[in-house]
Each structure stands twice: as structure tokens, then as C-alpha cells.
Short mmCIF file of C-alpha atoms and ligand atoms in Angstrom, two decimals:
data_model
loop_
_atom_site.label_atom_id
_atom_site.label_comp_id
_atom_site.label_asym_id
_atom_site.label_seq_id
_atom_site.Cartn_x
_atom_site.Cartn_y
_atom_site.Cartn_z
CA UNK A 1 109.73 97.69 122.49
CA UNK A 2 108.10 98.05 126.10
CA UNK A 3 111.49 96.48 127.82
CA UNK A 4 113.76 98.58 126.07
CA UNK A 5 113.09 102.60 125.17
CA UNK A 6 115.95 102.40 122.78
CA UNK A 7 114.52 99.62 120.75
CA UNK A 8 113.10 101.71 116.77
CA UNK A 9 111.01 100.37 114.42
CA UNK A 10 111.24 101.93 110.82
CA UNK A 11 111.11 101.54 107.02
CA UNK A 12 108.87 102.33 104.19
CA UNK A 13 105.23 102.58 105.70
CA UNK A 14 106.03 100.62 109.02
CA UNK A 15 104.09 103.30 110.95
CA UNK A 16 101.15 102.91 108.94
CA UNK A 17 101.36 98.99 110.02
CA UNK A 18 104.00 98.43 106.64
CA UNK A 19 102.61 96.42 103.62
CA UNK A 20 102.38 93.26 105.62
CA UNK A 21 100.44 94.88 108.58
CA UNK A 22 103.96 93.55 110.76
CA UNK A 23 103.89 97.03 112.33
CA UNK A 24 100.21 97.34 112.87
CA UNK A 25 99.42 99.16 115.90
CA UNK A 26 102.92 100.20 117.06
CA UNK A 27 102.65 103.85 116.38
CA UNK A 28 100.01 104.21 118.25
CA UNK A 29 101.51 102.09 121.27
CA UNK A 30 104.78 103.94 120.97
CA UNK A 31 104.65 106.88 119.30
CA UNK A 32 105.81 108.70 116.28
CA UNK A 33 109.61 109.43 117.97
CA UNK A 34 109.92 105.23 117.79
CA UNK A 35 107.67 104.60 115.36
CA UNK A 36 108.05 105.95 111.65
CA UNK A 37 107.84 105.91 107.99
CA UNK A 38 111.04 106.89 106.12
CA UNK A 39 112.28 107.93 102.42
CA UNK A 40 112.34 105.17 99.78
CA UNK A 41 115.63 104.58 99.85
CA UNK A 42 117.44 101.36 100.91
CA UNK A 43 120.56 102.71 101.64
CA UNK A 44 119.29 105.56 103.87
CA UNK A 45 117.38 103.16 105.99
CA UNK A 46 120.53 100.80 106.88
CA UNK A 47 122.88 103.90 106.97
CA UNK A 48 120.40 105.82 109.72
CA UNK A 49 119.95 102.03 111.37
CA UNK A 50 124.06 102.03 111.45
CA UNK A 51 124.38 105.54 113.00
CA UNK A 52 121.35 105.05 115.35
CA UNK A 53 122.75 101.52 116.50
CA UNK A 54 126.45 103.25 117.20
CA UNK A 55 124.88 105.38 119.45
CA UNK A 56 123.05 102.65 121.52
CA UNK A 57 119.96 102.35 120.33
CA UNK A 58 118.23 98.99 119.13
CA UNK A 59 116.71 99.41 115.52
CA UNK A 60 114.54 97.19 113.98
CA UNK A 61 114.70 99.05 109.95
CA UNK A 62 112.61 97.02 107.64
CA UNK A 63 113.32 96.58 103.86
CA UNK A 64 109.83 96.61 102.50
CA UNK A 65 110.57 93.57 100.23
CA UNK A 66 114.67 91.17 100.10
CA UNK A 67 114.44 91.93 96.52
CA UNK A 68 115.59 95.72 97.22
CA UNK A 69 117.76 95.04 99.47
CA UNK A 70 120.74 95.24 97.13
CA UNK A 71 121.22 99.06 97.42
CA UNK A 72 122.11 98.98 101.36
CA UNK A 73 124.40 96.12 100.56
CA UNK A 74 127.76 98.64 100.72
CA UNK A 75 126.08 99.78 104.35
CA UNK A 76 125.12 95.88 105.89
CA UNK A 77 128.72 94.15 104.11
CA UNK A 78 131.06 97.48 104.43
CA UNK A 79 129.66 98.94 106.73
CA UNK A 80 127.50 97.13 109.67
CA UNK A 81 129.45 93.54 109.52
CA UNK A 82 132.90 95.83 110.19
CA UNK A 83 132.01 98.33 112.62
CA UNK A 84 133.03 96.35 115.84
CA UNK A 85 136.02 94.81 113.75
CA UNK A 86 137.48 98.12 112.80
CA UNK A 87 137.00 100.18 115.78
CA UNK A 88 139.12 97.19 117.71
CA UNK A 89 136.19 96.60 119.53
CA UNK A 90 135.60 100.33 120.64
CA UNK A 91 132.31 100.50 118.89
CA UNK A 92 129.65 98.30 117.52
CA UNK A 93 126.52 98.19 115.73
CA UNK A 94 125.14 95.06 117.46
CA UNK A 95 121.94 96.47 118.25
CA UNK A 96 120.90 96.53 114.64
CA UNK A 97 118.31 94.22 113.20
CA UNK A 98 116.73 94.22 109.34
CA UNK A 99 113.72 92.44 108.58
CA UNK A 100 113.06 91.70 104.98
CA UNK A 101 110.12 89.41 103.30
CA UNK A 102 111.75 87.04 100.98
CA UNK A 103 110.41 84.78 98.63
CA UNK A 104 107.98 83.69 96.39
CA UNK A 105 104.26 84.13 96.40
CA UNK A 106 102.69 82.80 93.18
CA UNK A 107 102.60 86.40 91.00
CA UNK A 108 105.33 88.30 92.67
CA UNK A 109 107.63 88.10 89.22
CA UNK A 110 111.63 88.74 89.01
CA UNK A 111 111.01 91.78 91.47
CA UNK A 112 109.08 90.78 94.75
CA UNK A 113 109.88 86.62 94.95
CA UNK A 114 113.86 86.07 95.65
CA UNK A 115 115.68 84.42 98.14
CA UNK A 116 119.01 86.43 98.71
CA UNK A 117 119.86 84.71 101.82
CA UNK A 118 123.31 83.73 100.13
CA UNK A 119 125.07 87.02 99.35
CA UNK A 120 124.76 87.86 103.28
CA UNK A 121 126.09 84.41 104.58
CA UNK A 122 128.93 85.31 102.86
CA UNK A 123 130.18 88.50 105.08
CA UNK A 124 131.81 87.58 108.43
CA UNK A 125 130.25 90.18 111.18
CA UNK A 126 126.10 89.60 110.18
CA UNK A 127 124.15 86.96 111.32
CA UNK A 128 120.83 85.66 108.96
CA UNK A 129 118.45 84.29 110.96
CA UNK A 130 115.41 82.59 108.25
CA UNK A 131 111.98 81.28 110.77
CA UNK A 132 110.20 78.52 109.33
CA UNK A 133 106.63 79.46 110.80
CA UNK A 134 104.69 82.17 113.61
CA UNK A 135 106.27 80.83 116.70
CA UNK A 136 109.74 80.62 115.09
CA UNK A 137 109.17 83.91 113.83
CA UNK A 138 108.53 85.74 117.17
CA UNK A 139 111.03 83.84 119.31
CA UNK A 140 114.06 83.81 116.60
CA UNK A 141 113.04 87.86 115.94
CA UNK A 142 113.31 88.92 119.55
CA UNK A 143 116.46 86.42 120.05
CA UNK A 144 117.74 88.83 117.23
CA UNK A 145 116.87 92.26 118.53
CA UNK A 146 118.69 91.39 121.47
CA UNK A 147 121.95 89.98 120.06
CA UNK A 148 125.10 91.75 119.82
CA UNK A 149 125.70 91.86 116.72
CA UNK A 150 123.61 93.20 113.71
CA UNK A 151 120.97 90.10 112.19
CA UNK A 152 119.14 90.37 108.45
CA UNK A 153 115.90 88.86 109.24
CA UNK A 154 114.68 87.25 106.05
CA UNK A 155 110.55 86.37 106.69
CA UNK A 156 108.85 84.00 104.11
CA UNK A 157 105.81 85.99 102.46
CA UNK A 158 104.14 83.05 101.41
CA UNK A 159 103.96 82.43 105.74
CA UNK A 160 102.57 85.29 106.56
CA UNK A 161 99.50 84.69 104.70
CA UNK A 162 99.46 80.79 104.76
CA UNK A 163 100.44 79.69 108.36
CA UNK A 164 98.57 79.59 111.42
CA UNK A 165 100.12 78.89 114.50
CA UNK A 166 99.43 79.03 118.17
CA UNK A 167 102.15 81.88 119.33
CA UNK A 168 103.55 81.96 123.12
CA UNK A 169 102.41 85.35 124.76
CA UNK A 170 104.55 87.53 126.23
CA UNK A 171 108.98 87.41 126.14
CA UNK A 172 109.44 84.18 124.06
CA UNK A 173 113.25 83.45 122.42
CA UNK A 174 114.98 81.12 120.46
CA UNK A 175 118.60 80.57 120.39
CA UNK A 176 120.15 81.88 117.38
CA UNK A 177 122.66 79.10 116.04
CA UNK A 178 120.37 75.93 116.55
CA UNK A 179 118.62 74.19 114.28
CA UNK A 180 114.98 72.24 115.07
CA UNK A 181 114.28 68.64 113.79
CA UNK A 182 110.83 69.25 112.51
CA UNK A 183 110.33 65.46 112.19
CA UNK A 184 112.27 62.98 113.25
CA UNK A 185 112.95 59.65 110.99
CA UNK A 186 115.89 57.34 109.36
CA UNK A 187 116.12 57.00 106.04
CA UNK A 188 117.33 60.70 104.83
CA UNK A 189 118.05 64.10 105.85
CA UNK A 190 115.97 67.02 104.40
CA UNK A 191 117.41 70.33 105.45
CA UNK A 192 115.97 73.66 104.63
CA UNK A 193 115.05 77.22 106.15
CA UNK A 194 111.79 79.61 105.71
CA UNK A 195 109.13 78.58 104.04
CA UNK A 196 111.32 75.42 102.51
CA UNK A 197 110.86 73.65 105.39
CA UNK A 198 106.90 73.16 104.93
CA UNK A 199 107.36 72.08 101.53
CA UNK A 200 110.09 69.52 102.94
CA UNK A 201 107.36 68.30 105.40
CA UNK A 202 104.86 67.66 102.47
CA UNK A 203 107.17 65.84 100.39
CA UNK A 204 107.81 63.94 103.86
CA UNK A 205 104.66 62.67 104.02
CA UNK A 206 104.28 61.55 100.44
CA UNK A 207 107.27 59.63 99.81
CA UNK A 208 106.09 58.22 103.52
CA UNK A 209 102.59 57.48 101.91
CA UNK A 210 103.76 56.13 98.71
CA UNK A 211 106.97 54.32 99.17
CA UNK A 212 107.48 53.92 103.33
CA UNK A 213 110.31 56.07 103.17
CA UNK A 214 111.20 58.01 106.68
CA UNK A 215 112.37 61.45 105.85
CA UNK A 216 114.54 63.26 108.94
CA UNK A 217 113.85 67.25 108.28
CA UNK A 218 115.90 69.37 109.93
CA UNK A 219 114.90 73.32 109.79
CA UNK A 220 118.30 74.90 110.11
CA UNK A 221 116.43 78.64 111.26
CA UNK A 222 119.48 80.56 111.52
CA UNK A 223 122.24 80.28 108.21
CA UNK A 224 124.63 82.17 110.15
CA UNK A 225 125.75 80.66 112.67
CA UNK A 226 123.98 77.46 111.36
CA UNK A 227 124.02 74.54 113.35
CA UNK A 228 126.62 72.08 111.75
CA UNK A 229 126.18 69.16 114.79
CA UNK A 230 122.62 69.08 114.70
CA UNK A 231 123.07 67.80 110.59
CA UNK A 232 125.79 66.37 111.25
CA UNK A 233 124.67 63.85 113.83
CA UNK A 234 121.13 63.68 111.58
CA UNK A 235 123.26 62.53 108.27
CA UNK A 236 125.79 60.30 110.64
CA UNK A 237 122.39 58.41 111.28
CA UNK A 238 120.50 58.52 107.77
CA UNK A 239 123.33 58.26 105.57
CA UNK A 240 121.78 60.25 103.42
CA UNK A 241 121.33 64.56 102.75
CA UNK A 242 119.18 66.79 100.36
CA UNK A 243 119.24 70.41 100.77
CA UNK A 244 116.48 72.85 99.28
CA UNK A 245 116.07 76.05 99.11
CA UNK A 246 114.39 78.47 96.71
CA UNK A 247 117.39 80.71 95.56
CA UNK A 248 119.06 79.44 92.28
CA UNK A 249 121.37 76.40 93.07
CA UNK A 250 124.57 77.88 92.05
CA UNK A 251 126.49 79.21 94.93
CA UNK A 252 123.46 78.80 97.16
CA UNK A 253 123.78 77.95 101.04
CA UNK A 254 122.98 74.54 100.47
CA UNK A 255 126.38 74.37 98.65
CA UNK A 256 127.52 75.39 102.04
CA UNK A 257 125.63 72.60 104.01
CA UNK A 258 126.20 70.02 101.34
CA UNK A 259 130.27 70.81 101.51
CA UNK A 260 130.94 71.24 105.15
CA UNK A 261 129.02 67.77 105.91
CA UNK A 262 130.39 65.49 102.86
CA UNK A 263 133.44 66.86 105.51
CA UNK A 264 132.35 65.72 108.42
CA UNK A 265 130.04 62.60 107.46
CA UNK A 266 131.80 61.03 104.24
CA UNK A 267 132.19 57.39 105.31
CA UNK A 268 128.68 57.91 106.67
CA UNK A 269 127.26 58.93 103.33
CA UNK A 270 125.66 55.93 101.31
CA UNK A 271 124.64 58.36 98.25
CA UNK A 272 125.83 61.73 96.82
CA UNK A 273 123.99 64.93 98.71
CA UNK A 274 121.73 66.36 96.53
CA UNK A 275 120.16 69.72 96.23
CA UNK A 276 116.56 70.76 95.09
CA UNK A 277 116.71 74.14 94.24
CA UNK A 278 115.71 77.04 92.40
CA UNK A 279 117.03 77.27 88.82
CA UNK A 280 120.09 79.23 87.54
CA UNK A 281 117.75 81.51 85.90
CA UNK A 282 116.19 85.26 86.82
CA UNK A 283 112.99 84.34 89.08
CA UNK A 284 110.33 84.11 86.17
CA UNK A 285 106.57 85.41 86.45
CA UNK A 286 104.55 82.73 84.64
CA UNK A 287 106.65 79.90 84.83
CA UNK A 288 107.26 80.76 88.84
CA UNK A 289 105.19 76.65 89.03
CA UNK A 290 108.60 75.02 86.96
CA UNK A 291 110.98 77.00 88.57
CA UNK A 292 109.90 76.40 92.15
CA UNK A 293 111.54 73.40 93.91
CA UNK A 294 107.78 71.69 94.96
CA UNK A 295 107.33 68.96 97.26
CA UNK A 296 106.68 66.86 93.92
CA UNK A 297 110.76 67.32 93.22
CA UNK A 298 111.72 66.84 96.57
CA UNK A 299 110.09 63.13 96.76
CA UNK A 300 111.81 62.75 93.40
CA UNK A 301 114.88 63.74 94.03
CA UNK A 302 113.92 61.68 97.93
CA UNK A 303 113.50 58.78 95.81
CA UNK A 304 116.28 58.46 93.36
CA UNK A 305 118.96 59.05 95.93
CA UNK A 306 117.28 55.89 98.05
CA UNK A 307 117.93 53.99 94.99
CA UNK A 308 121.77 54.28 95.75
CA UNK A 309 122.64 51.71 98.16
C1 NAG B 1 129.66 61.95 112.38
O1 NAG B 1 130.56 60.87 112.18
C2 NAG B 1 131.94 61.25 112.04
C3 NAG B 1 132.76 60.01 111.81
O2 NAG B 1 132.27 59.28 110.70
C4 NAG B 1 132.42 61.94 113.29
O3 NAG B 1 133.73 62.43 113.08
C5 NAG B 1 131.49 63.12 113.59
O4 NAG B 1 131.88 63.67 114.83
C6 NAG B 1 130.06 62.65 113.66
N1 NAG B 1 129.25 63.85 113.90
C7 NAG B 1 128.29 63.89 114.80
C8 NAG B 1 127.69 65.22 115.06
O5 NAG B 1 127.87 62.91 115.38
#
């Protein structure tokens, strides 16, 4: 916000510092004309961010939790991922950037703990960008203010509570479109995004512990574009892929990853891919614990597909 005047930062009570406190302190660096609370009402947040980011400017509009995103999805799919397509190029909305928290927290019921990365990998013209920790999260976020075209920004709540990270100061970026191996090892691939990819890094180390089994996980950080080579060389050299996320499994982006790489790796592949995900199922309040895909059913799932050989 101080390298570029045009750059906005809105959304229900972002100038108060938002629900999450990941606006603290801006208004009062930057001012109420930059800085401001809006209506409660999805689609007039991503329609203003549309119109503002036609004209030039860089906002950052913030759906207070993924869950209610679904009203602005005729603005982001209809409206935002076409601009530049059907002007011929004339115009574009490329300055536009939504943040959302996604995810689950432990209470947050059918209402405050999806995952609906999915729906938005699915429209050609938005990118979704998903960091995996604080440092991902300020590198990947300014990577996506500045790209030219419109990002959803999908943060994990459980993060923002539970990880603690040394953060580089000052203008830090990521490239959008590349994944990060998280740990490096031999025996299988373990791809996720978000929050997914610490639980993939517990189960790691317990099927490491317990059975000497070296886990490869990859944290794919951006779904669109995501970074096909990067698994693809991983899975070339394990053999073996599981995909997790916490959105139900049917139709989820790990149907994506699990599809385009039996493609490109078959004859490489000594098991079937599997998936660990959420179930089919709304996300349920007490029974969050069953429905969650733990590091306990990753080094399952970890260890029946090593039984294939
Ligand atoms: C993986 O191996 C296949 C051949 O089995 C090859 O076509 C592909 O390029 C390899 N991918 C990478 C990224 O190494």
C-alpha cells in the first residue's frame, strides 16, 4: 500500500483491523479514502472491487469468511475472470485481489469451516493462490496484488492462530505458479495446499517414525496455475501420489492433480493415486474430528498404498 496509491483495502470490518486483525493498523497508516468498512453484502464488495479495478486501481476486497463467498460468485466467474476476454483485451480487471479465510477450525460448523477452492479452479481468467504458512502468506499475497490478472486468496484460519513463523521484512514475493517441496524424500508423494500441508508433514514424520517410510511433500501454493513439473518430476521419482485436501473428495482439485499426473507419470506409477479427503457430506459441527482428513489417515492411507509393489 506505500508503493502504490491505487492499491484499496476493504470488506466487512477491515478498517477496524477485520475479524482476524489482517487489517490492523491500516486505517490509521492510510486513511479512511483507502481504508474502509463496507455493507454486508458479498456481491457488492466484488462488484465495487470489479469497477474500482477497471479503472486502475489495485483492490485488495476481503470476504470476511470462503463460506460466503458464494453470492459474488456471478461477479468473480461472469464477471472478473471475463473482463479482459470480452473487451478483446481493451480492459481488464487484473488489479483485483480477494482474500478469504477458508477452512476448518474445530467449532466453526457447516457455515465458517469449508474449503471452496474447487468451484474457482474451474473458471479460466482467476488465479487461486492457497499459502501454506506466514512467510508463504506475505510473499504469495503481494505476488498476487501485483499480478495482472484478478487472484482469490484463500488463507487457512486454523494458520492464523496456530503458526509462527519468522517473516522477511520489507517487499518479499513468491512466484505464483510454483510449487515448494516442503520435504524432500523417496518413497511417495504427498501433495496438498493451506493448512493441508502441515498435516501432510505430521503424518510425514510418523509413518517415518513407525515404519521408515520417506514421504516427498510437495505444497502446490498456487491451484491455478499449479505447478504440474514440480509433481510430476516428484512422482517420476517416488512412484507413488496421495493428494489431500479438506473439501469433500468428489470433484475436488486433487481429482485434478491425481488425473493430469496418472497422464504424465503412468509407467512411473507402482500403485493407484490416492486421495485423503474431506467426506461427500455438508461440513458437520460435532463430528468436524471424523470428517477431517488427520495426519492419522494420511499415514494410513501412506501405508496401504506402500503395500502395492
Ligand atoms: C515423467 O516421466 C515421463 C515418462 O515416463 C516423462 O514423459 C515426463 O516428462 C516426466 N516428467 C518430469 C517432470 O520429469
Amino acid at each position: 500500500m506505500e508503493s502504490d496509491p491505487k492499491t484499496l483495502c476493504f470488506g466487512e470490518d477491515v478498517a477496524f483491523g477485520g475479524v482476524f486483525m489482517c487489517s490492523r493498523g491500516l486505517l490509521d497508516r492510510f486513511g479512511r479514502a483507502r481504508v474502509f468498512n463496507t455493507p454486508l453484502s458479498e456481491q457488492g464488495i466484488v462488484g465495487f472491487a470489479i469497477g474500482a479495478a477497471a479503472e486502475g486501481y489495485s483492490p485488495i476486497a476481503e470476504i470476511q469468511f470462503a463460506d460466503y463467498i458464494f453470492p459474488a460468485f456471478d461477479q468473480i466467474t461472469n464477471e472478473a475472470a471475463k473482463y479482459r476476454y470480452r473487451s478483446g483485451g481493451v480492459y481488464d480487471v487484473g488489479g483485483l485481489t480477494i482474500r478469504a479465510p477458508y477452512g476448518a477450525v474445530g467449532h466453526g460448523g457447516h457455515y465458517h469451516s469449508q474449503s471452496p477452492e474447487a468451484f474457482f479452479t474451474h473458471i479460466p481468467g482467476v488465479k487461486v493462490v492457497m499459502p501454506s504458512g506466514p512467510r508463504e502468506a506475505k510473499g504469495l499475497l503481494l505476488a498476487a496484488i501485483r499480478e495482472p490478472d484478478p487472484v482469490i486468496f484463500f488463507e487457512a484460519k486454523m494458520l492464523y492462530r496456530t503458526a509462527v513463523e519468522e517473516v522477511p521484512e520489507g517487499d518479499f514475493m513468491l512466484p505464483l505458479g510454483k510449487a515448494r517441496i516442503a520435504q524432500a524424500g523417496t518413497d511417495i508423494t504427498l501433495v496438498g495446499w493451506g493448512q493441508q500441508v502441515r498435516v501432510l508433514e505430521l503424518a510425514a514424520k510418523e509413518v517415518a517414525e513407525r515404519d521408515g517410510i520417506s514421504c516427498e511433500v510437495i505444497d502446490l501454493r498456487t491451484l491455478v496455475p499449479w505447478d504440474i513439473d514440480t509433481v510430476a518430476a516428484s512422482v517420476n521419482k517416488t512412484g507413488r501420489l496421495l493428494v489431500s485436501h479438506e473439501a469433500p473428495l468428489s470433484s475436488g482439485f486433487g481429482a485434478e492433480v491425481v488425473s493430469r499426473i496418472t497422464d504424465r507419470c503412468f509407467y512411473a506409477l507402482e500403485a493407484p493415486p490416492v486421495r485423503v479427503c474431506g467426506y461427500d457430506i455438508p461440513f458437520p459441527l460435532v463430528y468436524e474430528p471424523l470428517y477431517l482428513p488427520t495426519a492419522r489417515r494420511v499415514a494410513d492411507a501412506v501405508r496401504h498404498t506402500l503395500q502395492h509393489s
